[in-house]
Short mmCIF file of C-alpha atoms in Angstrom, two decimals:
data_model
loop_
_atom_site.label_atom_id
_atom_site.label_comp_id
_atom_site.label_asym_id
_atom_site.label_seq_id
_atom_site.Cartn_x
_atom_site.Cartn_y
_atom_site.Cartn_z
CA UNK A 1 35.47 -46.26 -3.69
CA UNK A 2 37.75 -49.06 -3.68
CA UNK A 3 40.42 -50.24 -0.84
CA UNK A 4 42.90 -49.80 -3.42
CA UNK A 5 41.79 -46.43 -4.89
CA UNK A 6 44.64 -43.77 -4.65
CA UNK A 7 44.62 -39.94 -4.21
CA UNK A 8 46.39 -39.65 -7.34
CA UNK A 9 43.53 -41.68 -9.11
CA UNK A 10 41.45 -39.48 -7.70
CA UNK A 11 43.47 -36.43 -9.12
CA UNK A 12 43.27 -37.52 -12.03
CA UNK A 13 39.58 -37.99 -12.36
CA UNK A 14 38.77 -35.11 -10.30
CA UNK A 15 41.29 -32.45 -12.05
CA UNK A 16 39.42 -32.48 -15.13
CA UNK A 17 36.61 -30.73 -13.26
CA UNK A 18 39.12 -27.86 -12.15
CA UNK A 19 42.28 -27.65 -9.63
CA UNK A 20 41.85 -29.73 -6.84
CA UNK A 21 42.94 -28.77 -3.29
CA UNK A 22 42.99 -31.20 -1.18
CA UNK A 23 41.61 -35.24 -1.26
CA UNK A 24 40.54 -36.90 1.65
CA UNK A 25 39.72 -40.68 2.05
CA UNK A 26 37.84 -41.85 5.09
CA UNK A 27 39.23 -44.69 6.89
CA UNK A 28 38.52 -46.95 9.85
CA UNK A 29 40.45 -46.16 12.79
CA UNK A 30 40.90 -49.34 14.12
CA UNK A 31 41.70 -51.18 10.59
CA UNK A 32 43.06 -48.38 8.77
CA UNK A 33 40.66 -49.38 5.87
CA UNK A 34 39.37 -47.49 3.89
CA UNK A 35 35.22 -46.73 4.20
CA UNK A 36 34.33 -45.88 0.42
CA UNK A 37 34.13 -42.56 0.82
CA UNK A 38 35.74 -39.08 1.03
CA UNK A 39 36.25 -35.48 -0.04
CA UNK A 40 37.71 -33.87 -2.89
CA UNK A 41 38.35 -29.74 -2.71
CA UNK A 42 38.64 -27.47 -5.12
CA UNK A 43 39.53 -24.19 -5.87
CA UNK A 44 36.28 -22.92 -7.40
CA UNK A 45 32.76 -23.25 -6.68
CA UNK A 46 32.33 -23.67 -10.69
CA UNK A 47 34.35 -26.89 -10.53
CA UNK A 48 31.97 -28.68 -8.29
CA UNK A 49 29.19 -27.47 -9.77
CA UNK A 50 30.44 -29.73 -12.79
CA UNK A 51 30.72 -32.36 -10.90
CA UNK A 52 27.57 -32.64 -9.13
CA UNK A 53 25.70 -31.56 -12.41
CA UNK A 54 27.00 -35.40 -14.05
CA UNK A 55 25.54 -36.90 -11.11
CA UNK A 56 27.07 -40.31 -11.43
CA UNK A 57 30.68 -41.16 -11.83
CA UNK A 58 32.83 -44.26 -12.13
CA UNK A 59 36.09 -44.67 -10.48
CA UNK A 60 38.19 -47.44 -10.70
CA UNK A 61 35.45 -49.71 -11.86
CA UNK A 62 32.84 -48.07 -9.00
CA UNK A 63 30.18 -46.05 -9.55
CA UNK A 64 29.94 -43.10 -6.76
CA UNK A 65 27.39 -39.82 -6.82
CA UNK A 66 29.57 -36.54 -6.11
CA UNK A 67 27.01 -34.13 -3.42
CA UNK A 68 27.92 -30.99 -2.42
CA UNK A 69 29.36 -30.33 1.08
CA UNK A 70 27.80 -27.24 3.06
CA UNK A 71 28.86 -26.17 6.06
CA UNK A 72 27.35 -27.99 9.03
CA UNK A 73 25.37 -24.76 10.17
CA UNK A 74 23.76 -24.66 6.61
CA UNK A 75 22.67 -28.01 6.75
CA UNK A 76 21.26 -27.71 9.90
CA UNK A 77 19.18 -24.64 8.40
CA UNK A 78 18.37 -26.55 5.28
CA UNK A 79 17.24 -29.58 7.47
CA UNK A 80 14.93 -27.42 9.52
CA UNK A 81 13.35 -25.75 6.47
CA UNK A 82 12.62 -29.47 5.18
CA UNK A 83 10.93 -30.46 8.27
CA UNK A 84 9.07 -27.44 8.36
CA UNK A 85 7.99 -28.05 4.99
CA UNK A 86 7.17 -31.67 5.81
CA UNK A 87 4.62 -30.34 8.71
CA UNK A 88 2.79 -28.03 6.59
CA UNK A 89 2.42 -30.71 3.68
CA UNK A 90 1.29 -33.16 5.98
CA UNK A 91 -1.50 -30.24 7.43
CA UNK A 92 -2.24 -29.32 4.40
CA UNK A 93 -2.91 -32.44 2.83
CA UNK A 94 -5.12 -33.67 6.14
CA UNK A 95 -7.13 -30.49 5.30
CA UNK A 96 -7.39 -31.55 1.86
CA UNK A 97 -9.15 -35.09 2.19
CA UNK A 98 -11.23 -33.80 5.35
CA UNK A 99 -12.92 -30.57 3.96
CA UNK A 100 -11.88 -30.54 -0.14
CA UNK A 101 -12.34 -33.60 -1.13
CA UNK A 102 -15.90 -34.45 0.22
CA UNK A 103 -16.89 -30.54 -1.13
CA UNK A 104 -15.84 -31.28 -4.61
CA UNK A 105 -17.39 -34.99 -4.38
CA UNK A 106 -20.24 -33.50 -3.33
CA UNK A 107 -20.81 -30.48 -5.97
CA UNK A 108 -19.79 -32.59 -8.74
CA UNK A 109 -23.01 -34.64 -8.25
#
């Protein structure tokens, strides 16, 4: 987002979607500046479904992607499963070009 971006902009977009809550703009502590980024709440799961579902947005001339927040125990869950995941791809593919590949190489010949 912009430096000069406003909550009510923000409103505006975002109230399309459904009722919003509550906005909150990041901002530097020790400028007061705002970072580009932020939350918008609503009252409904269904509205930010919406929004995430476009995918890209443009707000006062910037283009920003809209993600869901979780809470930070969920995403700590989530991030485990994806590592976990990660491991057994990475196994699974080393067992792949050490034992299946050369055995189909070699019965195709």
């Amino acid at each position: 987002l912009n430096e000069s971006t406003t909550d009510e902009e923000l409103l505006n977009y975002f109230g399309k979607f459904g009722t919003v809550t509550n906005i909150y703009q990041f901002t530097w502590k020790d400028t007061n500046k705002k970072r580009g980024y932020g939350y918008v709440t609503f009252d409904s799961e269904d509205a930010v479904d919406k929004v995430v579902l476009l995918g890209i947005h443009q707000i006062d001339g910037v283009y920003l992607q809209a993600k869901k927040a979780i809470s930070k125990e969920a995403q700590e869950a989530a991030e485990k499963k994806k590592m976990a995941m990660q491991q057994n791809s990475a196994i699974n593919y080393g067992n792949f070009n050490s034992g299946g590949m050369s055995n189909m190489g070699g019965n195709m010949g």
